[in-house]
Amino acid sequence: MEQSSRPSTPTQNRLLCNLSQADRNLLQPHLEPIVLNRGDVCVAVDTPITHVYFLEGGLGSTVAHDEGHGTGEIGMQGYEGLIGVPVLLGADRSPHKIFMQVGGPAQRIRVEPLREAMAQSASLCRLLLLYAQVFLVQTGQTAHVNVNYTILQRLARWILMSADRLGPHITLTHEYLSYMLGVRRAGVTEALHMLEGERLIKSTRGTIDVLDRPGLERMADRGYGIPEAEYERLIGPWR
Amino acid sequence: MRRYFLHLKKIGGYILYDEEGYEFRDLEAARAEALEAARELLASAIKAGWDLDTQAIIIADAEGRELDEVPLMTVLPKNFPPRPI
């Protein structure tokens, strides 16, 4: 992580954009522009959380991990959201790690001034809790698709969710994808090959390009779109 | 640790190459991963009702030498398919 020298120009973060001027004024003095790099850990396992990060780009990922059974992604966020949902809900730490899969700019705020601002403003509190709800819907959908959808549908969903936040050119290794999807790498290679065979994506070493977004949406079926629509219904347009 | 690659051998001889490779302490560990991968490929194809065109997983080293091959057949449960009575 590094301090950013960017001036405080209009933010790209959709939550900050949706705040009233009064709520922006509450947060603004405490917001610190920062650049997050791939691999940066924003919330470490069972460790006091120091900051909440309003992302302006990149891709953050919440993962569950244990030595015996590996790693699985349970939620992702980009410029539409923030890293630090446990803080919004009143917790000081979390058993899940949150880190950057793809780096990007962010505005971060220390936990105490955010809590104070939330105590002062019901409208700020409401918006942030609505985001927490959208995030919970997303993790619920992830659990649902992991149980009831094929690896091909899950991969299509994951690519769509990443493309919403990063654009149609995604740079991630198969090894990473296998952690995120909770499948072995051979399964990722095979599934990417099948999506390529359907001409939905082009996959080369370490990159995925979306060729046919409607086709990916058909492949993902109802596995994709529910949390995205909830965001639009509760908070506002973002994709 | 050494670098191993697990390629997918398709019906008709086409090979889907593993471009990233894995770090394993020895061939035995690479074989264990290939067996787990074979189980997962076979299981997800059966569950989804797909035709499976992968026949085997080839274990190769960084120089491209084939060290071993794990046919997907070998991970079928014991006594399956059952013998006719």
PDB file of C-alpha atoms in Angstrom:
ATOM      1  CA  MET A   1       0.000   0.000   0.000  1.00  0.00           C
ATOM      2  CA  GLU A   2       1.248   3.460  -0.695  1.00  0.00           C
ATOM      3  CA  GLN A   3       0.071   6.978  -0.058  1.00  0.00           C
ATOM      4  CA  SER A   4      -1.329   8.567  -3.163  1.00  0.00           C
ATOM      5  CA  SER A   5      -0.611  12.163  -4.079  1.00  0.00           C
ATOM      6  CA  ARG A   6      -3.801  12.495  -6.112  1.00  0.00           C
ATOM      7  CA  PRO A   7      -5.831  15.566  -5.267  1.00  0.00           C
ATOM      8  CA  SER A   8      -9.267  14.913  -3.800  1.00  0.00           C
ATOM      9  CA  THR A   9     -11.044  15.011  -7.159  1.00  0.00           C
ATOM     10  CA  PRO A  10     -14.515  13.506  -7.555  1.00  0.00           C
ATOM     11  CA  THR A  11     -14.282   9.902  -6.429  1.00  0.00           C
ATOM     12  CA  GLN A  12     -14.965   6.865  -8.599  1.00  0.00           C
ATOM     13  CA  ASN A  13     -16.403   4.981  -5.648  1.00  0.00           C
ATOM     14  CA  ARG A  14     -20.124   4.461  -6.166  1.00  0.00           C
ATOM     15  CA  LEU A  15     -20.973   4.486  -2.440  1.00  0.00           C
ATOM     16  CA  LEU A  16     -19.249   7.824  -1.847  1.00  0.00           C
ATOM     17  CA  CYS A  17     -20.934   9.179  -4.998  1.00  0.00           C
ATOM     18  CA  ASN A  18     -24.328   8.220  -3.593  1.00  0.00           C
ATOM     19  CA  LEU A  19     -23.832  10.118  -0.309  1.00  0.00           C
ATOM     20  CA  SER A  20     -25.608  13.408   0.317  1.00  0.00           C
ATOM     21  CA  GLN A  21     -23.372  16.491   0.451  1.00  0.00           C
ATOM     22  CA  ALA A  22     -23.809  16.621   4.242  1.00  0.00           C
ATOM     23  CA  ASP A  23     -22.669  12.989   4.612  1.00  0.00           C
ATOM     24  CA  ARG A  24     -19.746  13.574   2.227  1.00  0.00           C
ATOM     25  CA  ASN A  25     -18.716  16.510   4.416  1.00  0.00           C
ATOM     26  CA  LEU A  26     -18.737  14.251   7.477  1.00  0.00           C
ATOM     27  CA  LEU A  27     -16.359  11.753   5.869  1.00  0.00           C
ATOM     28  CA  GLN A  28     -14.232  13.965   3.639  1.00  0.00           C
ATOM     29  CA  PRO A  29     -11.738  15.240   6.264  1.00  0.00           C
ATOM     30  CA  HIS A  30     -10.951  11.620   7.214  1.00  0.00           C
ATOM     31  CA  LEU A  31     -10.610  10.129   3.727  1.00  0.00           C
ATOM     32  CA  GLU A  32      -7.090   9.283   2.682  1.00  0.00           C
ATOM     33  CA  PRO A  33      -6.319   8.495  -0.962  1.00  0.00           C
ATOM     34  CA  ILE A  34      -4.229   5.359  -1.300  1.00  0.00           C
ATOM     35  CA  VAL A  35      -3.108   2.936  -3.991  1.00  0.00           C
ATOM     36  CA  LEU A  36      -3.626  -0.753  -3.234  1.00  0.00           C
ATOM     37  CA  ASN A  37      -1.465  -3.346  -4.961  1.00  0.00           C
ATOM     38  CA  ARG A  38      -2.204  -6.941  -5.901  1.00  0.00           C
ATOM     39  CA  GLY A  39      -1.880  -9.100  -2.803  1.00  0.00           C
ATOM     40  CA  ASP A  40      -2.308  -6.280  -0.268  1.00  0.00           C
ATOM     41  CA  VAL A  41      -4.207  -7.564   2.778  1.00  0.00           C
ATOM     42  CA  CYS A  42      -6.795  -5.013   3.964  1.00  0.00           C
ATOM     43  CA  VAL A  43      -8.365  -7.222   6.629  1.00  0.00           C
ATOM     44  CA  ALA A  44      -6.221  -9.972   8.162  1.00  0.00           C
ATOM     45  CA  VAL A  45      -7.708 -13.048   9.862  1.00  0.00           C
ATOM     46  CA  ASP A  46      -8.771 -12.434  13.485  1.00  0.00           C
ATOM     47  CA  THR A  47      -6.806  -9.195  13.646  1.00  0.00           C
ATOM     48  CA  PRO A  48      -8.226  -5.809  14.691  1.00  0.00           C
ATOM     49  CA  ILE A  49      -9.421  -3.937  11.590  1.00  0.00           C
ATOM     50  CA  THR A  50      -7.828  -0.485  11.297  1.00  0.00           C
ATOM     51  CA  HIS A  51      -9.381   0.982   8.122  1.00  0.00           C
ATOM     52  CA  VAL A  52     -12.357   0.715   5.818  1.00  0.00           C
ATOM     53  CA  TYR A  53     -11.485   1.023   2.103  1.00  0.00           C
ATOM     54  CA  PHE A  54     -13.813   2.647  -0.417  1.00  0.00           C
ATOM     55  CA  LEU A  55     -12.423   1.127  -3.621  1.00  0.00           C
ATOM     56  CA  GLU A  56     -12.145   3.235  -6.767  1.00  0.00           C
ATOM     57  CA  GLY A  57     -10.819   0.409  -8.914  1.00  0.00           C
ATOM     58  CA  GLY A  58      -9.239  -3.025  -8.712  1.00  0.00           C
ATOM     59  CA  LEU A  59     -10.801  -6.104  -7.185  1.00  0.00           C
ATOM     60  CA  GLY A  60     -10.991  -7.051  -3.529  1.00  0.00           C
ATOM     61  CA  SER A  61     -11.767 -10.564  -2.423  1.00  0.00           C
ATOM     62  CA  THR A  62     -13.054 -12.030   0.842  1.00  0.00           C
ATOM     63  CA  VAL A  63     -11.807 -15.581   1.346  1.00  0.00           C
ATOM     64  CA  ALA A  64     -12.245 -18.391   3.830  1.00  0.00           C
ATOM     65  CA  HIS A  65      -9.220 -20.618   4.338  1.00  0.00           C
ATOM     66  CA  ASP A  66      -8.120 -23.580   6.396  1.00  0.00           C
ATOM     67  CA  GLU A  67      -5.062 -25.779   6.106  1.00  0.00           C
ATOM     68  CA  GLY A  68      -6.957 -29.010   5.553  1.00  0.00           C
ATOM     69  CA  HIS A  69      -9.422 -27.852   2.895  1.00  0.00           C
ATOM     70  CA  GLY A  70      -7.819 -24.936   1.111  1.00  0.00           C
ATOM     71  CA  THR A  71      -9.215 -21.544   0.144  1.00  0.00           C
ATOM     72  CA  GLY A  72     -12.565 -20.449  -1.230  1.00  0.00           C
ATOM     73  CA  GLU A  73     -13.774 -17.014  -2.240  1.00  0.00           C
ATOM     74  CA  ILE A  74     -16.973 -15.951  -0.523  1.00  0.00           C
ATOM     75  CA  GLY A  75     -17.323 -12.400  -1.775  1.00  0.00           C
ATOM     76  CA  MET A  76     -15.816  -9.767  -4.063  1.00  0.00           C
ATOM     77  CA  GLN A  77     -15.939  -6.002  -4.268  1.00  0.00           C
ATOM     78  CA  GLY A  78     -14.672  -3.244  -6.540  1.00  0.00           C
ATOM     79  CA  TYR A  79     -15.444   0.422  -7.175  1.00  0.00           C
ATOM     80  CA  GLU A  80     -19.134  -0.204  -6.326  1.00  0.00           C
ATOM     81  CA  GLY A  81     -18.356  -1.142  -2.737  1.00  0.00           C
ATOM     82  CA  LEU A  82     -15.979  -1.145   0.163  1.00  0.00           C
ATOM     83  CA  ILE A  83     -13.711  -3.428   2.139  1.00  0.00           C
ATOM     84  CA  GLY A  84     -14.773  -3.557   5.772  1.00  0.00           C
ATOM     85  CA  VAL A  85     -18.358  -4.817   6.017  1.00  0.00           C
ATOM     86  CA  PRO A  86     -17.606  -6.338   9.488  1.00  0.00           C
ATOM     87  CA  VAL A  87     -16.862  -2.779  10.723  1.00  0.00           C
ATOM     88  CA  LEU A  88     -20.214  -1.484   9.425  1.00  0.00           C
ATOM     89  CA  LEU A  89     -21.923  -4.222  11.425  1.00  0.00           C
ATOM     90  CA  GLY A  90     -20.059  -3.352  14.607  1.00  0.00           C
ATOM     91  CA  ALA A  91     -17.343  -6.025  14.654  1.00  0.00           C
ATOM     92  CA  ASP A  92     -13.695  -5.267  15.420  1.00  0.00           C
ATOM     93  CA  ARG A  93     -12.244  -8.226  13.489  1.00  0.00           C
ATOM     94  CA  SER A  94     -13.239 -11.118  11.218  1.00  0.00           C
ATOM     95  CA  PRO A  95     -12.250 -14.766  10.695  1.00  0.00           C
ATOM     96  CA  HIS A  96     -12.122 -14.085   6.924  1.00  0.00           C
ATOM     97  CA  LYS A  97      -9.257 -12.493   5.045  1.00  0.00           C
ATOM     98  CA  ILE A  98      -9.928  -9.606   2.639  1.00  0.00           C
ATOM     99  CA  PHE A  99      -7.197  -8.806   0.129  1.00  0.00           C
ATOM    100  CA  MET A 100      -6.670  -7.273  -3.305  1.00  0.00           C
ATOM    101  CA  GLN A 101      -6.771  -9.697  -6.232  1.00  0.00           C
ATOM    102  CA  VAL A 102      -6.134  -6.820  -8.604  1.00  0.00           C
ATOM    103  CA  GLY A 103      -4.705  -3.525  -7.340  1.00  0.00           C
ATOM    104  CA  GLY A 104      -6.366  -0.140  -7.691  1.00  0.00           C
ATOM    105  CA  PRO A 105      -6.929   3.264  -6.087  1.00  0.00           C
ATOM    106  CA  ALA A 106      -9.057   3.668  -2.972  1.00  0.00           C
ATOM    107  CA  GLN A 107     -10.104   6.176  -0.322  1.00  0.00           C
ATOM    108  CA  ARG A 108      -9.577   4.746   3.112  1.00  0.00           C
ATOM    109  CA  ILE A 109     -10.848   5.908   6.464  1.00  0.00           C
ATOM    110  CA  ARG A 110      -9.866   4.844   9.964  1.00  0.00           C
ATOM    111  CA  VAL A 111     -12.473   2.835  11.851  1.00  0.00           C
ATOM    112  CA  GLU A 112     -13.110   5.334  14.707  1.00  0.00           C
ATOM    113  CA  PRO A 113     -14.056   8.404  12.628  1.00  0.00           C
ATOM    114  CA  LEU A 114     -16.248   6.205  10.422  1.00  0.00           C
ATOM    115  CA  ARG A 115     -18.069   4.856  13.478  1.00  0.00           C
ATOM    116  CA  GLU A 116     -18.522   8.404  14.785  1.00  0.00           C
ATOM    117  CA  ALA A 117     -19.905   9.591  11.437  1.00  0.00           C
ATOM    118  CA  MET A 118     -22.296   6.624  11.319  1.00  0.00           C
ATOM    119  CA  ALA A 119     -23.486   7.484  14.846  1.00  0.00           C
ATOM    120  CA  GLN A 120     -24.101  11.084  13.763  1.00  0.00           C
ATOM    121  CA  SER A 121     -25.889  10.455  10.473  1.00  0.00           C
ATOM    122  CA  ALA A 122     -28.814   8.077  10.011  1.00  0.00           C
ATOM    123  CA  SER A 123     -28.686   8.518   6.214  1.00  0.00           C
ATOM    124  CA  LEU A 124     -24.976   7.576   6.062  1.00  0.00           C
ATOM    125  CA  CYS A 125     -25.639   4.596   8.310  1.00  0.00           C
ATOM    126  CA  ARG A 126     -28.552   3.513   6.124  1.00  0.00           C
ATOM    127  CA  LEU A 127     -26.566   3.629   2.858  1.00  0.00           C
ATOM    128  CA  LEU A 128     -23.642   1.665   4.319  1.00  0.00           C
ATOM    129  CA  LEU A 129     -25.951  -0.955   5.831  1.00  0.00           C
ATOM    130  CA  LEU A 130     -27.764  -1.302   2.495  1.00  0.00           C
ATOM    131  CA  TYR A 131     -24.367  -2.083   0.965  1.00  0.00           C
ATOM    132  CA  ALA A 132     -23.753  -4.653   3.729  1.00  0.00           C
ATOM    133  CA  GLN A 133     -27.078  -6.249   2.755  1.00  0.00           C
ATOM    134  CA  VAL A 134     -26.110  -6.364  -0.943  1.00  0.00           C
ATOM    135  CA  PHE A 135     -22.799  -7.952   0.066  1.00  0.00           C
ATOM    136  CA  LEU A 136     -24.637 -10.555   2.181  1.00  0.00           C
ATOM    137  CA  VAL A 137     -26.880 -11.328  -0.804  1.00  0.00           C
ATOM    138  CA  GLN A 138     -23.747 -11.799  -2.912  1.00  0.00           C
ATOM    139  CA  THR A 139     -22.146 -14.210  -0.405  1.00  0.00           C
ATOM    140  CA  GLY A 140     -25.461 -16.078  -0.188  1.00  0.00           C
ATOM    141  CA  GLN A 141     -25.563 -16.437  -3.979  1.00  0.00           C
ATOM    142  CA  THR A 142     -21.956 -17.654  -3.923  1.00  0.00           C
ATOM    143  CA  ALA A 143     -22.938 -20.389  -1.452  1.00  0.00           C
ATOM    144  CA  HIS A 144     -25.933 -21.282  -3.629  1.00  0.00           C
ATOM    145  CA  VAL A 145     -23.989 -21.556  -6.892  1.00  0.00           C
ATOM    146  CA  ASN A 146     -21.156 -23.484  -5.226  1.00  0.00           C
ATOM    147  CA  VAL A 147     -23.661 -26.147  -4.209  1.00  0.00           C
ATOM    148  CA  ASN A 148     -26.078 -26.160  -7.139  1.00  0.00           C
ATOM    149  CA  TYR A 149     -24.251 -24.972 -10.278  1.00  0.00           C
ATOM    150  CA  THR A 150     -21.647 -26.595 -12.522  1.00  0.00           C
ATOM    151  CA  ILE A 151     -18.049 -25.426 -12.620  1.00  0.00           C
ATOM    152  CA  LEU A 152     -18.742 -23.974 -16.072  1.00  0.00           C
ATOM    153  CA  GLN A 153     -21.650 -21.855 -14.793  1.00  0.00           C
ATOM    154  CA  ARG A 154     -19.658 -20.763 -11.760  1.00  0.00           C
ATOM    155  CA  LEU A 155     -16.688 -19.759 -13.884  1.00  0.00           C
ATOM    156  CA  ALA A 156     -18.978 -17.775 -16.225  1.00  0.00           C
ATOM    157  CA  ARG A 157     -20.486 -16.030 -13.182  1.00  0.00           C
ATOM    158  CA  TRP A 158     -17.089 -15.244 -11.754  1.00  0.00           C
ATOM    159  CA  ILE A 159     -15.843 -13.804 -15.065  1.00  0.00           C
ATOM    160  CA  LEU A 160     -18.960 -11.599 -15.348  1.00  0.00           C
ATOM    161  CA  MET A 161     -18.567 -10.319 -11.781  1.00  0.00           C
ATOM    162  CA  SER A 162     -14.893  -9.555 -12.394  1.00  0.00           C
ATOM    163  CA  ALA A 163     -15.623  -7.878 -15.751  1.00  0.00           C
ATOM    164  CA  ASP A 164     -18.224  -5.641 -14.045  1.00  0.00           C
ATOM    165  CA  ARG A 165     -15.432  -4.325 -11.840  1.00  0.00           C
ATOM    166  CA  LEU A 166     -12.349  -4.517 -14.078  1.00  0.00           C
ATOM    167  CA  GLY A 167     -13.642  -4.291 -17.640  1.00  0.00           C
ATOM    168  CA  PRO A 168     -13.546  -7.086 -20.247  1.00  0.00           C
ATOM    169  CA  HIS A 169      -9.770  -7.777 -19.959  1.00  0.00           C
ATOM    170  CA  ILE A 170      -8.978  -9.691 -16.773  1.00  0.00           C
ATOM    171  CA  THR A 171      -5.451 -10.615 -15.695  1.00  0.00           C
ATOM    172  CA  LEU A 172      -5.419 -13.559 -13.303  1.00  0.00           C
ATOM    173  CA  THR A 173      -3.633 -16.903 -13.332  1.00  0.00           C
ATOM    174  CA  HIS A 174      -5.396 -20.269 -13.403  1.00  0.00           C
ATOM    175  CA  GLU A 175      -3.903 -20.943  -9.978  1.00  0.00           C
ATOM    176  CA  TYR A 176      -5.700 -17.896  -8.628  1.00  0.00           C
ATOM    177  CA  LEU A 177      -8.946 -18.874 -10.305  1.00  0.00           C
ATOM    178  CA  SER A 178      -8.727 -22.312  -8.757  1.00  0.00           C
ATOM    179  CA  TYR A 179      -8.505 -20.766  -5.270  1.00  0.00           C
ATOM    180  CA  MET A 180     -11.373 -18.406  -6.023  1.00  0.00           C
ATOM    181  CA  LEU A 181     -13.655 -21.105  -7.382  1.00  0.00           C
ATOM    182  CA  GLY A 182     -12.576 -23.797  -4.948  1.00  0.00           C
ATOM    183  CA  VAL A 183     -11.714 -26.273  -7.704  1.00  0.00           C
ATOM    184  CA  ARG A 184      -8.438 -27.860  -8.725  1.00  0.00           C
ATOM    185  CA  ARG A 185      -6.471 -26.113 -11.399  1.00  0.00           C
ATOM    186  CA  ALA A 186      -7.049 -28.879 -13.957  1.00  0.00           C
ATOM    187  CA  GLY A 187     -10.772 -28.180 -13.550  1.00  0.00           C
ATOM    188  CA  VAL A 188     -10.206 -24.467 -14.233  1.00  0.00           C
ATOM    189  CA  THR A 189      -8.099 -25.217 -17.316  1.00  0.00           C
ATOM    190  CA  GLU A 190     -10.777 -27.564 -18.632  1.00  0.00           C
ATOM    191  CA  ALA A 191     -13.639 -25.116 -17.905  1.00  0.00           C
ATOM    192  CA  LEU A 192     -11.802 -22.176 -19.524  1.00  0.00           C
ATOM    193  CA  HIS A 193     -11.180 -24.390 -22.551  1.00  0.00           C
ATOM    194  CA  MET A 194     -14.910 -25.184 -22.730  1.00  0.00           C
ATOM    195  CA  LEU A 195     -15.894 -21.484 -22.522  1.00  0.00           C
ATOM    196  CA  GLU A 196     -13.340 -20.787 -25.267  1.00  0.00           C
ATOM    197  CA  GLY A 197     -14.843 -23.587 -27.335  1.00  0.00           C
ATOM    198  CA  GLU A 198     -18.189 -21.761 -27.082  1.00  0.00           C
ATOM    199  CA  ARG A 199     -16.389 -18.538 -28.160  1.00  0.00           C
ATOM    200  CA  LEU A 200     -17.473 -16.741 -24.988  1.00  0.00           C
ATOM    201  CA  ILE A 201     -13.950 -15.815 -23.885  1.00  0.00           C
ATOM    202  CA  LYS A 202     -10.373 -15.859 -25.071  1.00  0.00           C
ATOM    203  CA  SER A 203      -8.005 -17.267 -22.482  1.00  0.00           C
ATOM    204  CA  THR A 204      -4.249 -16.936 -22.750  1.00  0.00           C
ATOM    205  CA  ARG A 205      -1.620 -17.379 -20.101  1.00  0.00           C
ATOM    206  CA  GLY A 206      -2.706 -15.241 -17.158  1.00  0.00           C
ATOM    207  CA  THR A 207      -5.446 -13.321 -18.995  1.00  0.00           C
ATOM    208  CA  ILE A 208      -9.114 -13.738 -19.836  1.00  0.00           C
ATOM    209  CA  ASP A 209     -10.859 -11.562 -22.438  1.00  0.00           C
ATOM    210  CA  VAL A 210     -14.640 -11.460 -22.570  1.00  0.00           C
ATOM    211  CA  LEU A 211     -15.786 -11.974 -26.185  1.00  0.00           C
ATOM    212  CA  ASP A 212     -19.504 -12.575 -25.751  1.00  0.00           C
ATOM    213  CA  ARG A 213     -21.015 -11.121 -22.589  1.00  0.00           C
ATOM    214  CA  PRO A 214     -24.653 -12.092 -23.334  1.00  0.00           C
ATOM    215  CA  GLY A 215     -23.395 -15.628 -24.000  1.00  0.00           C
ATOM    216  CA  LEU A 216     -21.632 -15.706 -20.616  1.00  0.00           C
ATOM    217  CA  GLU A 217     -24.831 -14.463 -18.963  1.00  0.00           C
ATOM    218  CA  ARG A 218     -26.780 -17.280 -20.605  1.00  0.00           C
ATOM    219  CA  MET A 219     -24.136 -19.758 -19.419  1.00  0.00           C
ATOM    220  CA  ALA A 220     -24.186 -18.417 -15.820  1.00  0.00           C
ATOM    221  CA  ASP A 221     -27.998 -18.522 -15.888  1.00  0.00           C
ATOM    222  CA  ARG A 222     -29.550 -17.220 -12.646  1.00  0.00           C
ATOM    223  CA  GLY A 223     -26.239 -17.691 -10.861  1.00  0.00           C
ATOM    224  CA  TYR A 224     -25.367 -14.162 -12.015  1.00  0.00           C
ATOM    225  CA  GLY A 225     -27.387 -10.988 -11.607  1.00  0.00           C
ATOM    226  CA  ILE A 226     -29.269 -11.143  -8.309  1.00  0.00           C
ATOM    227  CA  PRO A 227     -26.867  -9.179  -6.045  1.00  0.00           C
ATOM    228  CA  GLU A 228     -26.119  -6.859  -8.979  1.00  0.00           C
ATOM    229  CA  ALA A 229     -29.835  -6.064  -9.342  1.00  0.00           C
ATOM    230  CA  GLU A 230     -30.208  -5.666  -5.565  1.00  0.00           C
ATOM    231  CA  TYR A 231     -27.435  -3.063  -5.629  1.00  0.00           C
ATOM    232  CA  GLU A 232     -29.323  -1.173  -8.329  1.00  0.00           C
ATOM    233  CA  ARG A 233     -32.628  -1.428  -6.464  1.00  0.00           C
ATOM    234  CA  LEU A 234     -31.295  -0.434  -3.033  1.00  0.00           C
ATOM    235  CA  ILE A 235     -28.391   1.913  -3.848  1.00  0.00           C
ATOM    236  CA  GLY A 236     -28.300   2.959  -7.489  1.00  0.00           C
ATOM    237  CA  PRO A 237     -26.914   2.217 -10.950  1.00  0.00           C
ATOM    238  CA  TRP A 238     -23.299   1.033 -11.090  1.00  0.00           C
ATOM    239  CA  ARG A 239     -22.521  -1.370 -13.952  1.00  0.00           C
TER     240      ARG A 239
ATOM    241  CA  MET B   1      10.772 -28.320  -4.719  1.00  0.00           C
ATOM    242  CA  ARG B   2      10.578 -28.989  -8.439  1.00  0.00           C
ATOM    243  CA  ARG B   3       8.354 -27.759 -11.194  1.00  0.00           C
ATOM    244  CA  TYR B   4       5.818 -30.168 -12.686  1.00  0.00           C
ATOM    245  CA  PHE B   5       3.138 -29.683 -15.316  1.00  0.00           C
ATOM    246  CA  LEU B   6      -0.193 -31.520 -15.449  1.00  0.00           C
ATOM    247  CA  HIS B   7      -1.397 -31.622 -19.061  1.00  0.00           C
ATOM    248  CA  LEU B   8      -4.821 -32.913 -20.057  1.00  0.00           C
ATOM    249  CA  LYS B   9      -4.758 -35.639 -22.699  1.00  0.00           C
ATOM    250  CA  LYS B  10      -7.889 -35.517 -24.819  1.00  0.00           C
ATOM    251  CA  ILE B  11      -9.552 -38.153 -26.980  1.00  0.00           C
ATOM    252  CA  GLY B  12      -7.776 -38.259 -30.347  1.00  0.00           C
ATOM    253  CA  GLY B  13      -4.430 -37.309 -28.855  1.00  0.00           C
ATOM    254  CA  TYR B  14      -4.996 -33.536 -28.522  1.00  0.00           C
ATOM    255  CA  ILE B  15      -3.230 -32.165 -25.455  1.00  0.00           C
ATOM    256  CA  LEU B  16      -4.478 -29.205 -23.407  1.00  0.00           C
ATOM    257  CA  TYR B  17      -1.254 -27.846 -21.934  1.00  0.00           C
ATOM    258  CA  ASP B  18      -0.811 -26.657 -18.380  1.00  0.00           C
ATOM    259  CA  GLU B  19       0.944 -23.347 -18.950  1.00  0.00           C
ATOM    260  CA  GLU B  20       1.603 -22.443 -15.336  1.00  0.00           C
ATOM    261  CA  GLY B  21       2.968 -25.575 -13.692  1.00  0.00           C
ATOM    262  CA  TYR B  22       3.080 -26.475  -9.998  1.00  0.00           C
ATOM    263  CA  GLU B  23       5.777 -26.653  -7.333  1.00  0.00           C
ATOM    264  CA  PHE B  24       5.922 -30.126  -5.777  1.00  0.00           C
ATOM    265  CA  ARG B  25       8.561 -31.717  -3.598  1.00  0.00           C
ATOM    266  CA  ASP B  26       8.688 -34.872  -5.766  1.00  0.00           C
ATOM    267  CA  LEU B  27       6.925 -36.911  -8.438  1.00  0.00           C
ATOM    268  CA  GLU B  28       4.845 -38.652  -5.786  1.00  0.00           C
ATOM    269  CA  ALA B  29       3.287 -35.319  -4.741  1.00  0.00           C
ATOM    270  CA  ALA B  30       2.627 -34.446  -8.404  1.00  0.00           C
ATOM    271  CA  ARG B  31       0.937 -37.836  -8.819  1.00  0.00           C
ATOM    272  CA  ALA B  32      -1.255 -37.181  -5.772  1.00  0.00           C
ATOM    273  CA  GLU B  33      -2.434 -33.876  -7.272  1.00  0.00           C
ATOM    274  CA  ALA B  34      -3.062 -35.568 -10.651  1.00  0.00           C
ATOM    275  CA  LEU B  35      -5.210 -38.210  -8.915  1.00  0.00           C
ATOM    276  CA  GLU B  36      -7.245 -35.556  -7.079  1.00  0.00           C
ATOM    277  CA  ALA B  37      -7.636 -33.577 -10.317  1.00  0.00           C
ATOM    278  CA  ALA B  38      -8.747 -36.722 -12.164  1.00  0.00           C
ATOM    279  CA  ARG B  39     -11.365 -37.410  -9.494  1.00  0.00           C
ATOM    280  CA  GLU B  40     -12.687 -33.886  -9.741  1.00  0.00           C
ATOM    281  CA  LEU B  41     -12.802 -33.842 -13.563  1.00  0.00           C
ATOM    282  CA  LEU B  42     -14.601 -37.171 -13.700  1.00  0.00           C
ATOM    283  CA  ALA B  43     -17.013 -36.279 -10.890  1.00  0.00           C
ATOM    284  CA  SER B  44     -18.018 -32.911 -12.336  1.00  0.00           C
ATOM    285  CA  ALA B  45     -18.539 -34.420 -15.807  1.00  0.00           C
ATOM    286  CA  ILE B  46     -20.750 -37.176 -14.378  1.00  0.00           C
ATOM    287  CA  LYS B  47     -22.689 -34.721 -12.198  1.00  0.00           C
ATOM    288  CA  ALA B  48     -23.271 -32.272 -15.077  1.00  0.00           C
ATOM    289  CA  GLY B  49     -23.961 -35.017 -17.626  1.00  0.00           C
ATOM    290  CA  TRP B  50     -21.137 -33.882 -19.918  1.00  0.00           C
ATOM    291  CA  ASP B  51     -19.265 -35.997 -22.395  1.00  0.00           C
ATOM    292  CA  LEU B  52     -15.781 -36.216 -20.979  1.00  0.00           C
ATOM    293  CA  ASP B  53     -13.092 -35.850 -23.625  1.00  0.00           C
ATOM    294  CA  THR B  54     -10.177 -35.918 -21.188  1.00  0.00           C
ATOM    295  CA  GLN B  55      -8.698 -39.409 -21.011  1.00  0.00           C
ATOM    296  CA  ALA B  56      -5.685 -38.929 -18.828  1.00  0.00           C
ATOM    297  CA  ILE B  57      -3.517 -36.443 -16.987  1.00  0.00           C
ATOM    298  CA  ILE B  58       0.084 -36.345 -18.149  1.00  0.00           C
ATOM    299  CA  ILE B  59       2.718 -35.383 -15.594  1.00  0.00           C
ATOM    300  CA  ALA B  60       5.663 -33.634 -17.251  1.00  0.00           C
ATOM    301  CA  ASP B  61       8.757 -31.849 -16.001  1.00  0.00           C
ATOM    302  CA  ALA B  62      10.006 -28.373 -16.917  1.00  0.00           C
ATOM    303  CA  GLU B  63      11.953 -29.821 -19.869  1.00  0.00           C
ATOM    304  CA  GLY B  64       8.743 -31.242 -21.306  1.00  0.00           C
ATOM    305  CA  ARG B  65       9.596 -34.881 -20.533  1.00  0.00           C
ATOM    306  CA  GLU B  66       6.561 -37.031 -19.751  1.00  0.00           C
ATOM    307  CA  LEU B  67       7.159 -38.642 -16.369  1.00  0.00           C
ATOM    308  CA  ASP B  68       3.871 -40.399 -15.805  1.00  0.00           C
ATOM    309  CA  GLU B  69       0.281 -40.587 -16.937  1.00  0.00           C
ATOM    310  CA  VAL B  70      -2.827 -40.976 -14.778  1.00  0.00           C
ATOM    311  CA  PRO B  71      -5.778 -42.349 -16.792  1.00  0.00           C
ATOM    312  CA  LEU B  72      -9.122 -41.048 -15.507  1.00  0.00           C
ATOM    313  CA  MET B  73     -10.347 -44.669 -15.464  1.00  0.00           C
ATOM    314  CA  THR B  74      -8.067 -45.393 -12.510  1.00  0.00           C
ATOM    315  CA  VAL B  75     -10.109 -43.171 -10.178  1.00  0.00           C
ATOM    316  CA  LEU B  76     -13.405 -44.986 -10.716  1.00  0.00           C
ATOM    317  CA  PRO B  77     -14.618 -46.514  -7.442  1.00  0.00           C
ATOM    318  CA  LYS B  78     -13.543 -50.112  -6.765  1.00  0.00           C
ATOM    319  CA  ASN B  79     -16.082 -52.666  -8.076  1.00  0.00           C
ATOM    320  CA  PHE B  80     -17.381 -50.095 -10.581  1.00  0.00           C
ATOM    321  CA  PRO B  81     -18.745 -50.878 -13.056  1.00  0.00           C
ATOM    322  CA  PRO B  82     -20.165 -53.890 -11.179  1.00  0.00           C
ATOM    323  CA  ARG B  83     -19.530 -57.314 -12.695  1.00  0.00           C
ATOM    324  CA  PRO B  84     -22.599 -59.067 -14.094  1.00  0.00           C
ATOM    325  CA  ILE B  85     -23.876 -61.720 -11.661  1.00  0.00           C
TER     326      ILE B  85
END
